[in-house]
Amino acid sequence: MAKDNIIINGVPVSGGVAMGEAQVLRDPMFQIVRRTIPAARIKSETARLEEASQKAIEELRIAKFKAIKAVGEQGASVFEAQVMIASDRQFLDSVIEKITVERVNAEYAFQEALAVTINRLNDSQDQSLRHMIHDIRSVSERVLSFMMGIGDGHENGFDRPTILIGRIFSPGQIMSYAKRNVVGFLTEEGGPTSHMGLIVRSLGLPAVMGDYSIGDDITSGTQIIIDGNNGEVIINPDPNTWRNYRRIRLRKRSQPFALLLKSRSISPVCSDGRKIKLAANLEVPGSLDEHLVRLGIGVGLYRTEFLYFSKQSFPDEEEQYDVYYGIARKFNPLPVTLRTFDLGGDKYAKELGRISEDNPALGWRGIRVSLESPKMFRTQLRAMLRASVLGNLKILLPMVSDVEELIATLDFIEKTKRELKRAHIDYDDNVPVGVMIEVPSAAMSADYLAEKADFFSIGTNDLIQYTMAADRGNHRVAKYYIGHHPAVLQLIVRTIHAAHQNGIPVSICGEMASSKTMAPFLVGLGVDELSMSPTQLPVIADWISRFKYIDAKRFSSRVMRLGNAEKVSRALKEAYDYIKQQRKGSWLDEQTRRR
Ligand code: PEP
Ligand code: MG
């Protein structure tokens, strides 16, 4: 049992305070211990093993069936392979032999037999056999979870407000836990710009990311408080601390939302009159939508893949149409930018199969998945095009890395339009199609992409991770994830330049758009729109009104001449401090004088 009031410090991921009972959910493999069993238990241990593998086979068959329905036979092939692995009699017999001869519990015997198999495959010269290792691990985790009764065991919800502790949770898991009395997350991975970070923030759930040992002092059932504003975690708080935090929780929760609800208007204008458009990033239609409409704020990025996660299966055309049309009508005539599914990477969709990738962020993700899952893509495009009749929808394509990909996608959209036309179904023939610029190759090809696209949206969350080769969700490399690095800034400038040369607008929809530190630089570059989480809108609108566009423009040019991140950081900080103090005159002049 941990001592009272232990405070540990982590990284704040999503603001607010969560208080509740800890539930530690670790990977099943980490929980296995060796237990010697009496001879009389051999039979029941063997039965547990058989039952767990049967359940896994059942589950995989259902997944395969759903995958065929959603994306066709090809995408479902991985489940076919996994069913075969789960049914491997020779392997199961080797586990039973271990249980019987060594008199050990089924999980331990399973883990030992698995290690032998994996070592053998690792040593194999045959690459296809080595590739099977991922599938074998995935099947094994399934079987072990059943054997250990993990699932998570709380399918109907937790009895008390619960804070989940684990390595990382996928967007799908988070959306599902949010409905089951989970009030906060404490994880070892998943930084502020990770997809986990984005989804917890959009759901208003506090989250903290910590070091690998962060959960070691906490066992399931311990009372904990996590403060997502400063990254503090308090284990076994005393009654006084608990009372204090209850007060803080009420205050902090309401702050950013209250600011948005209170706002009369949000039309960011620099102090010399230059207007900048602001837009909202949405993951799920929510309670703030009406306020956004009242304030004249459209949707700059609607992450449609979260539709999938909230349902845990692919919505059919009608379901998608209802959501897309619903949001287009609610915001009409304000623009609504629907991004096609950005699945893959850490946004894993089991129906797509192909889950075994060494490097998912560099793997099968975004538009690559859509183009290779024509059934899924066609369904989504039909729903989007049908919903475009009101004239305010835009379609945005994620993770485009190459012009050929854009051409293939535009062809696909044209084909889908022709299909609708033949069936006399209405759609907006001029629906703008834009490209996310979030892969360095896209930024480098921006000139060519701009000739074919109707608009650009710069996804800085990914652009930073791919440019700096630093996983956006991995705290061990967080220090390399530098948004203000000259390499990243060069790509942003190049993209904006290419867009404007070709007469198309460019927006920024990554987290950078809501950074006060970056705002003067981005505004000065002439970006047309900043799209961000709704609660940040009043903050950024107010910030922009504090400086002149003319200063921002000169400031951006100066920053672009700085050769390293340290110098850029200093310049940004000086500008920030100057704007914050709202000193009279031009902060750029001041900076220039001091140099
Ligand atoms: C981005 O990469 O900046 C972006 C907006 O897309 P996502 O965060 O959904 O990957
Ligand atoms: Mg992205």
Coordinates of C-alpha atoms and ligand atoms in Angstrom, one line a residue:
M1 CA 0.0 0.0 0.0
A2 CA 1.4 3.4 -1.0
K3 CA 2.0 6.2 1.5
D4 CA -0.4 9.1 1.7
N5 CA -0.1 12.2 -0.4
I6 CA 2.8 11.2 -2.7
I7 CA 3.2 13.7 -5.5
I8 CA 4.8 12.7 -8.7
N9 CA 5.3 15.0 -11.7
G10 CA 4.5 14.1 -15.3
V11 CA 3.8 15.9 -18.5
P12 CA 0.4 17.7 -18.8
V13 CA -1.5 16.3 -21.8
S14 CA -5.1 17.4 -21.3
G15 CA -6.2 20.1 -18.8
G16 CA -8.5 19.8 -15.8
V17 CA -8.4 17.8 -12.6
A18 CA -9.6 14.2 -12.4
M19 CA -10.2 12.5 -9.1
G20 CA -11.0 8.8 -8.6
E21 CA -10.0 5.3 -8.2
A22 CA -7.0 4.0 -10.1
Q23 CA -7.4 1.1 -12.5
V24 CA -4.1 -0.2 -13.8
L25 CA -4.4 -1.8 -17.2
R26 CA -1.1 -3.3 -18.3
D27 CA -0.3 -5.5 -21.2
P28 CA -1.3 -9.0 -20.4
M29 CA 2.3 -10.3 -21.0
F30 CA 3.6 -8.2 -18.1
Q31 CA 1.3 -9.7 -15.6
I32 CA 2.2 -13.3 -16.0
V33 CA 3.8 -15.1 -13.0
R34 CA 4.9 -18.7 -12.7
R35 CA 2.8 -20.7 -10.3
T36 CA 3.3 -24.4 -9.5
I37 CA 0.0 -26.3 -9.6
P38 CA -1.0 -29.6 -8.0
A39 CA -1.5 -32.6 -10.3
A40 CA -5.3 -32.3 -9.6
R41 CA -5.4 -29.0 -11.4
I42 CA -3.8 -30.0 -14.6
K43 CA -7.1 -30.8 -16.1
S44 CA -8.7 -27.5 -15.2
E45 CA -5.7 -25.5 -16.4
T46 CA -5.8 -27.3 -19.7
A47 CA -9.5 -26.6 -20.0
R48 CA -8.8 -22.9 -19.3
L49 CA -6.3 -22.9 -22.2
E50 CA -8.6 -24.6 -24.6
E51 CA -11.5 -22.3 -23.7
A52 CA -9.4 -19.1 -24.1
S53 CA -8.2 -20.2 -27.5
Q54 CA -11.8 -21.1 -28.6
K55 CA -12.9 -17.6 -27.5
A56 CA -10.1 -16.0 -29.4
I57 CA -11.0 -18.0 -32.5
E58 CA -14.6 -16.9 -32.2
E59 CA -13.6 -13.2 -31.7
L60 CA -11.3 -13.4 -34.7
R61 CA -14.1 -14.9 -36.9
I62 CA -16.4 -12.1 -36.0
A63 CA -13.7 -9.5 -36.7
K64 CA -13.1 -11.2 -40.1
F65 CA -16.8 -11.1 -40.9
K66 CA -17.1 -7.4 -40.0
A67 CA -13.9 -6.6 -42.0
I68 CA -15.4 -8.3 -45.1
K69 CA -18.5 -6.3 -44.7
A70 CA -16.6 -3.0 -44.2
V71 CA -13.7 -3.2 -46.6
G72 CA -14.0 -6.4 -48.6
E73 CA -12.2 -9.8 -48.7
Q74 CA -8.7 -8.4 -49.1
G75 CA -8.6 -6.4 -45.9
A76 CA -9.9 -9.3 -44.0
S77 CA -7.2 -11.7 -44.9
V78 CA -5.2 -10.9 -41.8
F79 CA -7.9 -12.3 -39.6
E80 CA -8.0 -15.5 -41.7
A81 CA -4.3 -15.9 -41.0
Q82 CA -4.8 -15.2 -37.3
V83 CA -7.6 -17.7 -37.0
M84 CA -5.2 -20.3 -38.4
I85 CA -2.6 -19.4 -35.8
A86 CA -5.1 -19.5 -33.0
S87 CA -6.2 -23.0 -34.2
D88 CA -2.6 -24.4 -34.4
R89 CA -3.0 -27.7 -32.6
Q90 CA 0.7 -28.5 -32.5
F91 CA 1.3 -25.3 -30.5
L92 CA -1.6 -25.8 -28.1
D93 CA -0.3 -29.4 -27.5
S94 CA 3.1 -28.1 -26.6
V95 CA 1.6 -25.8 -24.0
I96 CA -0.5 -28.6 -22.6
E97 CA 2.7 -30.7 -22.3
K98 CA 4.4 -28.0 -20.4
I99 CA 1.4 -27.7 -18.0
T100 CA 1.4 -31.4 -17.5
V101 CA 5.1 -32.1 -17.2
E102 CA 6.3 -28.9 -15.5
R103 CA 3.1 -28.5 -13.4
V104 CA 2.8 -24.8 -14.1
N105 CA -0.2 -22.5 -14.7
A106 CA -1.6 -22.2 -18.2
E107 CA -0.5 -18.6 -18.8
Y108 CA 3.1 -19.3 -17.9
A109 CA 3.2 -22.4 -20.0
F110 CA 1.7 -20.5 -22.9
Q111 CA 4.2 -17.6 -22.5
E112 CA 7.1 -20.1 -22.4
A113 CA 6.0 -22.0 -25.5
L114 CA 5.4 -18.8 -27.3
A115 CA 9.0 -17.6 -26.6
V116 CA 10.3 -20.8 -28.1
T117 CA 8.2 -20.4 -31.2
I118 CA 9.2 -16.7 -31.6
N119 CA 12.9 -17.4 -31.2
R120 CA 12.6 -20.1 -33.8
L121 CA 11.0 -17.8 -36.3
N122 CA 13.4 -15.0 -35.5
D123 CA 16.3 -17.3 -36.4
S124 CA 14.6 -18.4 -39.6
Q125 CA 16.1 -17.3 -43.0
D126 CA 12.6 -17.1 -44.4
Q127 CA 11.4 -13.5 -44.2
S128 CA 7.7 -14.4 -44.5
L129 CA 8.0 -16.6 -41.5
R130 CA 9.6 -13.8 -39.5
H131 CA 6.7 -11.5 -40.6
M132 CA 4.3 -13.9 -38.9
I133 CA 5.7 -13.0 -35.5
H134 CA 3.5 -9.9 -35.2
D135 CA 0.3 -11.9 -36.0
I136 CA 1.4 -14.6 -33.5
R137 CA 2.0 -12.0 -30.8
S138 CA -1.4 -10.4 -31.5
V139 CA -3.2 -13.7 -31.3
S140 CA -1.3 -14.7 -28.2
E141 CA -2.3 -11.4 -26.4
R142 CA -5.9 -12.2 -27.3
V143 CA -5.7 -15.7 -25.9
L144 CA -3.8 -14.6 -22.8
S145 CA -6.4 -11.8 -22.1
F146 CA -9.2 -14.4 -22.1
M147 CA -7.2 -16.7 -19.9
M148 CA -6.4 -14.0 -17.4
G149 CA -9.9 -12.6 -17.6
I150 CA -8.5 -9.2 -18.6
G151 CA -10.7 -8.0 -21.5
D152 CA -10.9 -5.1 -19.2
G153 CA -13.7 -6.7 -17.3
H154 CA -15.7 -3.5 -17.1
E155 CA -17.7 -3.6 -20.3
N156 CA -20.8 -2.2 -18.4
G157 CA -18.8 0.6 -16.9
F158 CA -16.9 1.2 -13.7
D159 CA -18.8 1.6 -10.5
R160 CA -16.9 4.6 -9.3
P161 CA -15.2 7.5 -11.2
T162 CA -12.0 5.8 -12.5
I163 CA -8.6 7.0 -13.7
L164 CA -7.1 4.5 -16.1
I165 CA -3.4 3.8 -16.0
G166 CA -1.6 2.1 -18.8
R167 CA 1.1 2.4 -21.4
I168 CA -1.1 4.2 -23.9
F169 CA -4.7 4.0 -25.0
S170 CA -5.9 4.2 -28.6
P171 CA -8.5 6.8 -29.6
G172 CA -11.1 4.0 -29.9
Q173 CA -10.4 2.8 -26.4
I174 CA -10.7 6.3 -25.0
M175 CA -14.0 7.0 -26.7
S176 CA -15.3 3.7 -25.3
Y177 CA -14.0 4.3 -21.8
A178 CA -15.3 7.9 -21.7
K179 CA -18.8 6.3 -21.7
R180 CA -17.9 4.0 -18.8
N181 CA -17.2 6.3 -15.9
V182 CA -13.5 6.9 -16.8
V183 CA -12.7 10.4 -15.7
G184 CA -9.0 10.7 -16.5
F185 CA -5.9 8.9 -17.9
L186 CA -2.4 8.5 -16.7
T187 CA -0.2 6.9 -19.3
E188 CA 3.5 6.2 -20.1
E189 CA 3.1 7.4 -23.7
G190 CA 0.9 9.7 -25.7
G191 CA 2.0 13.3 -25.5
P192 CA -0.1 16.5 -26.0
T193 CA -0.1 16.3 -29.8
S194 CA -0.5 12.5 -30.0
H195 CA -3.9 11.3 -31.2
M196 CA -4.5 10.1 -27.6
G197 CA -3.8 13.7 -26.4
L198 CA -6.2 15.2 -29.0
I199 CA -9.1 12.9 -28.3
V200 CA -8.8 13.3 -24.5
R201 CA -8.8 17.0 -24.9
S202 CA -11.8 17.1 -27.2
L203 CA -13.7 15.0 -24.7
G204 CA -12.6 17.3 -21.9
L205 CA -10.9 14.5 -20.0
P206 CA -7.8 15.3 -18.0
A207 CA -4.7 13.3 -18.8
V208 CA -1.1 13.2 -17.7
M209 CA 1.8 11.4 -19.3
G210 CA 4.6 10.1 -17.1
D211 CA 7.8 8.3 -16.9
Y212 CA 7.9 4.5 -17.3
S213 CA 7.8 4.0 -13.6
I214 CA 4.9 6.4 -13.0
G215 CA 2.4 3.8 -12.2
D216 CA 4.6 1.6 -10.1
D217 CA 3.4 3.1 -6.8
I218 CA -0.2 2.8 -7.8
T219 CA -2.3 -0.4 -7.6
S220 CA -5.8 -0.7 -8.8
G221 CA -8.2 0.7 -6.2
T222 CA -5.8 3.4 -4.9
Q223 CA -7.4 6.9 -4.7
I224 CA -5.5 9.3 -7.0
I225 CA -5.8 12.8 -8.4
I226 CA -4.3 13.9 -11.7
D227 CA -3.9 17.5 -12.5
G228 CA -3.8 17.8 -16.3
N229 CA -2.9 21.5 -16.0
N230 CA 0.5 21.0 -14.5
G231 CA 1.1 17.3 -14.8
E232 CA 0.9 16.5 -11.1
V233 CA -0.3 13.1 -9.8
I234 CA -1.2 12.8 -6.2
I235 CA -1.4 9.2 -4.8
N236 CA -3.6 8.5 -1.8
P237 CA -4.4 12.2 -1.1
D238 CA -5.3 13.1 2.5
P239 CA -8.8 14.5 3.1
N240 CA -7.6 18.1 3.0
T241 CA -5.9 17.7 -0.4
W242 CA -8.9 15.9 -1.7
R243 CA -11.2 18.8 -0.6
N244 CA -8.9 21.4 -2.1
Y245 CA -8.7 19.6 -5.4
R246 CA -12.5 19.2 -5.5
R247 CA -12.7 23.0 -5.5
I248 CA -10.0 23.4 -8.1
R249 CA -11.6 20.9 -10.3
L250 CA -14.9 22.8 -10.5
R251 CA -13.1 26.1 -11.2
K252 CA -10.7 24.7 -13.8
R253 CA -13.2 22.7 -15.7
S254 CA -15.4 25.6 -16.4
Q255 CA -12.7 28.1 -17.4
P256 CA -12.0 27.6 -21.1
F257 CA -15.5 26.6 -21.9
A258 CA -16.9 29.6 -20.0
L259 CA -14.7 31.9 -22.0
L260 CA -16.0 30.5 -25.2
L261 CA -19.6 30.6 -24.1
K262 CA -19.2 34.2 -22.8
S263 CA -17.6 35.5 -26.0
R264 CA -19.9 37.8 -28.0
S265 CA -17.8 37.7 -31.1
I266 CA -14.6 36.2 -32.3
S267 CA -13.3 38.0 -35.4
P268 CA -9.6 38.2 -35.0
V269 CA -8.2 41.4 -36.4
C270 CA -4.6 42.5 -36.0
S271 CA -4.4 45.9 -34.3
D272 CA -3.7 47.5 -37.8
G273 CA -6.9 46.0 -39.2
R274 CA -5.7 42.8 -41.0
K275 CA -8.3 40.1 -40.6
I276 CA -7.3 36.4 -40.0
K277 CA -9.9 33.6 -40.3
L278 CA -10.3 31.3 -37.4
A279 CA -12.0 27.9 -37.6
A280 CA -12.6 25.0 -35.2
N281 CA -11.2 21.4 -35.2
L282 CA -13.9 18.9 -34.3
E283 CA -13.7 15.2 -33.6
V284 CA -17.3 14.6 -32.7
P285 CA -20.4 16.8 -33.1
G286 CA -20.7 18.4 -29.7
S287 CA -22.4 20.8 -27.3
L288 CA -20.2 23.7 -28.4
D289 CA -21.4 23.6 -32.0
E290 CA -24.2 26.1 -31.5
H291 CA -21.8 28.6 -29.9
L292 CA -19.5 28.2 -32.8
V293 CA -22.3 28.9 -35.2
R294 CA -23.4 31.9 -33.2
L295 CA -19.8 33.3 -33.3
G296 CA -19.6 32.7 -37.1
I297 CA -16.8 30.1 -36.7
G298 CA -16.8 27.3 -39.3
V299 CA -15.1 23.9 -39.1
G300 CA -11.6 23.8 -40.4
L301 CA -11.0 20.2 -39.7
Y302 CA -13.5 17.5 -38.9
R303 CA -11.7 14.3 -38.1
T304 CA -14.2 11.8 -39.5
E305 CA -12.3 8.7 -38.3
F306 CA -13.6 9.4 -34.8
L307 CA -17.0 8.4 -36.1
Y308 CA -15.6 5.0 -36.5
F309 CA -14.1 5.0 -33.0
S310 CA -17.2 6.1 -31.2
K311 CA -19.1 3.2 -32.8
Q312 CA -16.2 0.7 -32.9
S313 CA -17.2 -0.3 -36.4
F314 CA -17.6 1.3 -39.8
P315 CA -20.7 3.4 -40.1
D316 CA -22.6 2.6 -43.3
E317 CA -23.4 5.2 -46.0
E318 CA -26.7 6.3 -44.5
E319 CA -25.2 6.8 -41.0
Q320 CA -22.3 8.8 -42.4
Y321 CA -24.6 10.8 -44.6
D322 CA -26.7 11.7 -41.5
V323 CA -23.7 12.9 -39.6
Y324 CA -22.2 14.9 -42.5
Y325 CA -25.4 16.4 -43.7
G326 CA -26.3 17.2 -40.0
I327 CA -23.1 19.1 -39.5
A328 CA -23.3 20.9 -42.9
R329 CA -26.8 22.0 -42.1
K330 CA -26.0 23.1 -38.6
F331 CA -23.1 25.3 -39.8
N332 CA -24.6 26.4 -43.1
P333 CA -23.5 28.8 -44.7
L334 CA -20.3 28.6 -42.7
P335 CA -17.8 26.2 -44.3
V336 CA -17.3 22.7 -42.9
T337 CA -14.1 20.8 -43.9
L338 CA -14.6 17.0 -43.6
R339 CA -11.4 15.1 -43.7
T340 CA -11.6 11.6 -45.1
F341 CA -10.8 8.8 -42.7
D342 CA -7.2 9.1 -41.4
L343 CA -6.9 5.5 -40.1
G344 CA -3.8 3.5 -39.4
G345 CA -0.8 4.5 -37.4
D346 CA -2.0 4.9 -33.8
K347 CA -5.6 5.1 -35.1
Y348 CA -6.0 1.4 -35.6
A349 CA -9.2 0.0 -37.0
K350 CA -9.5 -3.7 -36.6
E351 CA -11.7 -4.2 -39.6
L352 CA -8.9 -3.1 -41.9
G353 CA -6.7 -5.9 -40.9
R354 CA -3.0 -5.6 -41.6
I355 CA -2.2 -4.7 -38.1
S356 CA 1.3 -6.0 -38.1
E357 CA 3.6 -3.1 -38.9
D358 CA 7.0 -2.4 -37.4
N359 CA 6.6 1.3 -37.9
P360 CA 2.9 2.2 -38.1
A361 CA 3.4 6.0 -38.3
L362 CA 5.4 5.4 -41.5
G363 CA 3.1 2.6 -42.7
W364 CA -0.4 2.1 -44.0
R365 CA -2.1 5.3 -43.0
G366 CA -4.5 8.0 -44.2
I367 CA -5.1 8.3 -47.9
R368 CA -3.0 5.2 -48.5
V369 CA -5.6 3.1 -46.6
S370 CA -8.5 4.8 -48.3
L371 CA -7.2 4.3 -51.8
E372 CA -6.5 0.6 -51.1
S373 CA -9.9 0.0 -49.4
P374 CA -12.1 1.2 -52.3
K375 CA -15.3 -0.1 -50.7
M376 CA -14.8 1.9 -47.6
F377 CA -13.6 5.0 -49.5
R378 CA -16.5 4.9 -52.0
T379 CA -19.0 4.6 -49.1
Q380 CA -17.4 7.6 -47.4
L381 CA -17.2 9.7 -50.5
R382 CA -20.8 9.0 -51.5
A383 CA -21.9 10.1 -48.1
M384 CA -19.8 13.3 -48.2
L385 CA -20.8 14.2 -51.8
R386 CA -24.5 13.6 -51.0
A387 CA -24.1 15.9 -48.0
S388 CA -22.4 18.6 -50.1
V389 CA -25.7 19.7 -51.7
L390 CA -25.9 22.7 -49.3
G391 CA -22.8 24.1 -50.9
N392 CA -20.7 24.6 -47.7
L393 CA -18.8 21.3 -47.5
K394 CA -15.1 20.9 -48.3
I395 CA -13.3 17.6 -48.6
L396 CA -9.8 17.2 -47.1
L397 CA -7.4 14.4 -47.8
P398 CA -5.0 13.2 -45.0
M399 CA -1.4 12.0 -45.3
V400 CA -1.0 12.7 -49.0
S401 CA 2.7 12.2 -49.7
D402 CA 2.8 12.5 -53.4
V403 CA 1.1 14.1 -56.5
E404 CA 0.2 10.7 -58.0
E405 CA -1.7 9.9 -54.9
L406 CA -3.7 13.2 -55.2
I407 CA -4.4 12.4 -58.9
A408 CA -5.6 8.9 -58.0
T409 CA -7.9 10.3 -55.3
L410 CA -9.3 13.0 -57.6
D411 CA -10.1 10.3 -60.2
F412 CA -11.8 8.3 -57.5
I413 CA -13.9 11.3 -56.5
E414 CA -14.8 12.0 -60.1
K415 CA -15.8 8.4 -60.6
T416 CA -18.0 8.5 -57.5
K417 CA -19.6 11.7 -58.7
R418 CA -20.4 10.1 -62.1
E419 CA -22.0 7.2 -60.2
L420 CA -24.2 9.6 -58.2
K421 CA -25.1 11.6 -61.4
R422 CA -26.2 8.4 -63.1
A423 CA -28.4 7.6 -60.2
H424 CA -29.8 11.2 -60.3
I425 CA -28.5 11.9 -56.8
D426 CA -27.7 15.5 -56.0
Y427 CA -24.3 16.7 -54.9
D428 CA -22.1 19.9 -55.2
D429 CA -20.1 19.5 -58.4
N430 CA -17.7 22.2 -57.2
V431 CA -17.1 20.8 -53.8
P432 CA -13.5 21.9 -53.0
V433 CA -11.0 19.2 -52.4
G434 CA -8.0 20.1 -50.3
V435 CA -4.7 18.4 -49.2
M436 CA -3.3 18.0 -45.8
I437 CA 0.4 19.0 -45.9
E438 CA 1.8 16.9 -43.1
V439 CA 4.5 14.8 -44.7
P440 CA 7.7 16.5 -45.8
S441 CA 7.5 15.1 -49.3
A442 CA 4.1 16.8 -49.7
A443 CA 5.6 20.1 -48.5
M444 CA 8.5 19.7 -50.9
S445 CA 6.0 19.0 -53.7
A446 CA 3.6 21.8 -52.7
D447 CA 4.0 23.6 -56.0
Y448 CA 2.7 20.6 -57.9
L449 CA 0.0 19.7 -55.4
A450 CA -1.2 23.3 -55.5
E451 CA -1.9 23.0 -59.2
K452 CA -4.4 20.3 -58.6
A453 CA -5.8 21.0 -55.1
D454 CA -8.4 23.6 -54.1
F455 CA -6.8 24.4 -50.8
F456 CA -4.1 23.3 -48.4
S457 CA -4.3 22.6 -44.7
I458 CA -1.0 22.2 -42.9
G459 CA -1.0 19.4 -40.3
T460 CA 1.8 20.5 -38.1
N461 CA 1.4 17.6 -35.6
D462 CA 2.5 15.1 -38.2
L463 CA 4.7 17.5 -40.2
I464 CA 6.9 18.0 -37.1
Q465 CA 7.1 14.3 -36.3
Y466 CA 8.1 13.3 -39.8
T467 CA 10.5 16.2 -40.3
M468 CA 12.2 15.8 -37.0
A469 CA 12.0 12.0 -37.0
A470 CA 10.4 12.2 -33.5
D471 CA 7.3 10.2 -32.7
R472 CA 4.6 12.7 -31.6
G473 CA 3.5 10.4 -28.8
N474 CA 6.8 9.2 -27.4
H475 CA 8.0 11.2 -24.4
R476 CA 11.5 9.8 -24.7
V477 CA 12.0 11.7 -27.9
A478 CA 9.8 14.7 -26.9
K479 CA 12.9 17.0 -26.9
Y480 CA 13.5 16.3 -30.6
Y481 CA 9.9 17.2 -31.4
I482 CA 10.5 20.8 -32.1
G483 CA 7.8 22.7 -33.9
H484 CA 9.8 25.9 -34.2
H485 CA 12.8 24.2 -35.7
P486 CA 14.0 26.0 -38.9
A487 CA 13.5 22.8 -40.9
V488 CA 9.8 22.7 -40.0
L489 CA 9.4 26.5 -40.6
Q490 CA 11.0 26.2 -44.0
L491 CA 8.5 23.6 -45.0
I492 CA 5.6 25.7 -43.7
V493 CA 6.9 28.8 -45.6
R494 CA 7.3 26.7 -48.8
T495 CA 3.8 25.4 -48.5
I496 CA 2.2 28.8 -48.0
H497 CA 4.2 30.3 -50.8
A498 CA 3.2 27.5 -53.2
A499 CA -0.4 27.9 -52.3
H500 CA -0.5 31.6 -52.8
Q501 CA 1.5 31.4 -56.1
N502 CA -1.3 29.1 -57.3
G503 CA -4.1 31.2 -55.9
I504 CA -5.3 28.7 -53.3
P505 CA -5.9 29.4 -49.6
V506 CA -3.8 27.7 -46.9
S507 CA -4.9 26.9 -43.3
I508 CA -3.0 25.5 -40.4
C509 CA -4.9 22.9 -38.5
G510 CA -2.3 21.2 -36.3
E511 CA -1.8 22.2 -32.6
M512 CA 0.6 24.9 -33.7
A513 CA -2.3 27.0 -34.8
S514 CA -3.4 27.5 -31.2
S515 CA 0.1 28.5 -29.9
K516 CA 0.3 32.1 -28.8
T517 CA 4.1 31.8 -29.2
M518 CA 3.8 30.9 -32.8
A519 CA 0.9 33.2 -33.7
P520 CA 2.8 36.3 -34.8
F521 CA 5.1 34.2 -36.9
L522 CA 2.3 32.3 -38.6
V523 CA 0.1 35.4 -39.1
G524 CA 3.2 37.2 -40.5
L525 CA 3.7 34.5 -43.1
G526 CA 0.2 35.3 -44.5
V527 CA -1.5 32.1 -43.6
D528 CA -5.2 32.5 -44.4
E529 CA -6.8 30.5 -41.6
L530 CA -5.9 29.0 -38.2
S531 CA -8.0 26.0 -37.2
M532 CA -8.0 24.8 -33.6
S533 CA -9.7 23.2 -30.7
P534 CA -12.8 25.4 -29.9
T535 CA -11.8 26.4 -26.4
Q536 CA -8.6 28.0 -27.7
L537 CA -10.5 30.3 -30.2
P538 CA -11.1 33.3 -27.8
V539 CA -7.6 33.1 -26.5
I540 CA -6.0 33.3 -29.9
A541 CA -8.5 35.9 -31.2
D542 CA -7.5 38.1 -28.3
W543 CA -3.8 37.5 -28.8
I544 CA -3.9 38.4 -32.5
S545 CA -5.7 41.7 -31.8
R546 CA -2.7 42.7 -29.7
F547 CA -0.2 43.0 -32.5
K548 CA 0.1 44.6 -36.0
Y549 CA 0.3 42.5 -39.1
I550 CA 3.0 44.7 -40.5
D551 CA 5.2 43.9 -37.4
A552 CA 4.3 40.2 -37.7
K553 CA 5.4 40.2 -41.3
R554 CA 8.8 41.7 -40.6
F555 CA 9.2 39.4 -37.6
S556 CA 8.5 36.3 -39.7
S557 CA 11.1 37.3 -42.3
R558 CA 13.6 37.9 -39.5
V559 CA 12.8 34.5 -37.9
M560 CA 13.3 32.8 -41.2
R561 CA 16.9 34.0 -41.3
L562 CA 17.7 32.4 -37.9
G563 CA 19.7 29.2 -38.4
N564 CA 18.9 27.2 -35.3
A565 CA 16.0 26.3 -33.1
E566 CA 17.6 28.0 -30.0
K567 CA 17.7 31.4 -31.8
V568 CA 14.2 31.0 -33.1
S569 CA 13.0 30.1 -29.7
R570 CA 14.6 33.2 -28.2
A571 CA 13.0 35.4 -30.9
L572 CA 9.6 33.9 -30.3
K573 CA 9.9 34.3 -26.6
E574 CA 10.9 38.0 -26.9
A575 CA 7.9 38.7 -29.2
Y576 CA 5.6 36.8 -26.8
D577 CA 6.8 38.8 -23.8
Y578 CA 6.4 42.0 -25.7
I579 CA 2.9 41.3 -26.9
K580 CA 1.9 40.1 -23.4
Q581 CA 3.0 43.3 -21.8
Q582 CA 1.2 45.2 -24.6
R583 CA 3.8 47.8 -24.7
K584 CA 3.2 50.7 -27.0
G585 CA 5.1 50.9 -30.3
S586 CA 6.4 48.2 -32.4
W587 CA 7.9 45.1 -30.7
L588 CA 9.8 44.3 -33.8
D589 CA 11.5 47.7 -33.8
E590 CA 12.4 47.1 -30.2
Q591 CA 13.9 43.7 -31.0
T592 CA 15.8 45.1 -34.0
R593 CA 17.2 47.9 -31.9
R594 CA 18.4 45.5 -29.2
R595 CA 20.2 43.2 -31.6
Ligands
PEP1 C1 -1.9 17.1 -37.9 O1 -1.2 16.2 -38.2 O2 -1.4 18.2 -37.6 C2 -3.4 17.0 -38.0 C3 -4.1 18.0 -37.8 O3 -3.9 15.7 -38.1 P1 -4.0 14.7 -36.9 O4 -3.6 15.4 -35.7 O5 -5.4 14.2 -36.9 O6 -3.0 13.7 -37.3
MG2 MG -2.1 14.4 -39.1

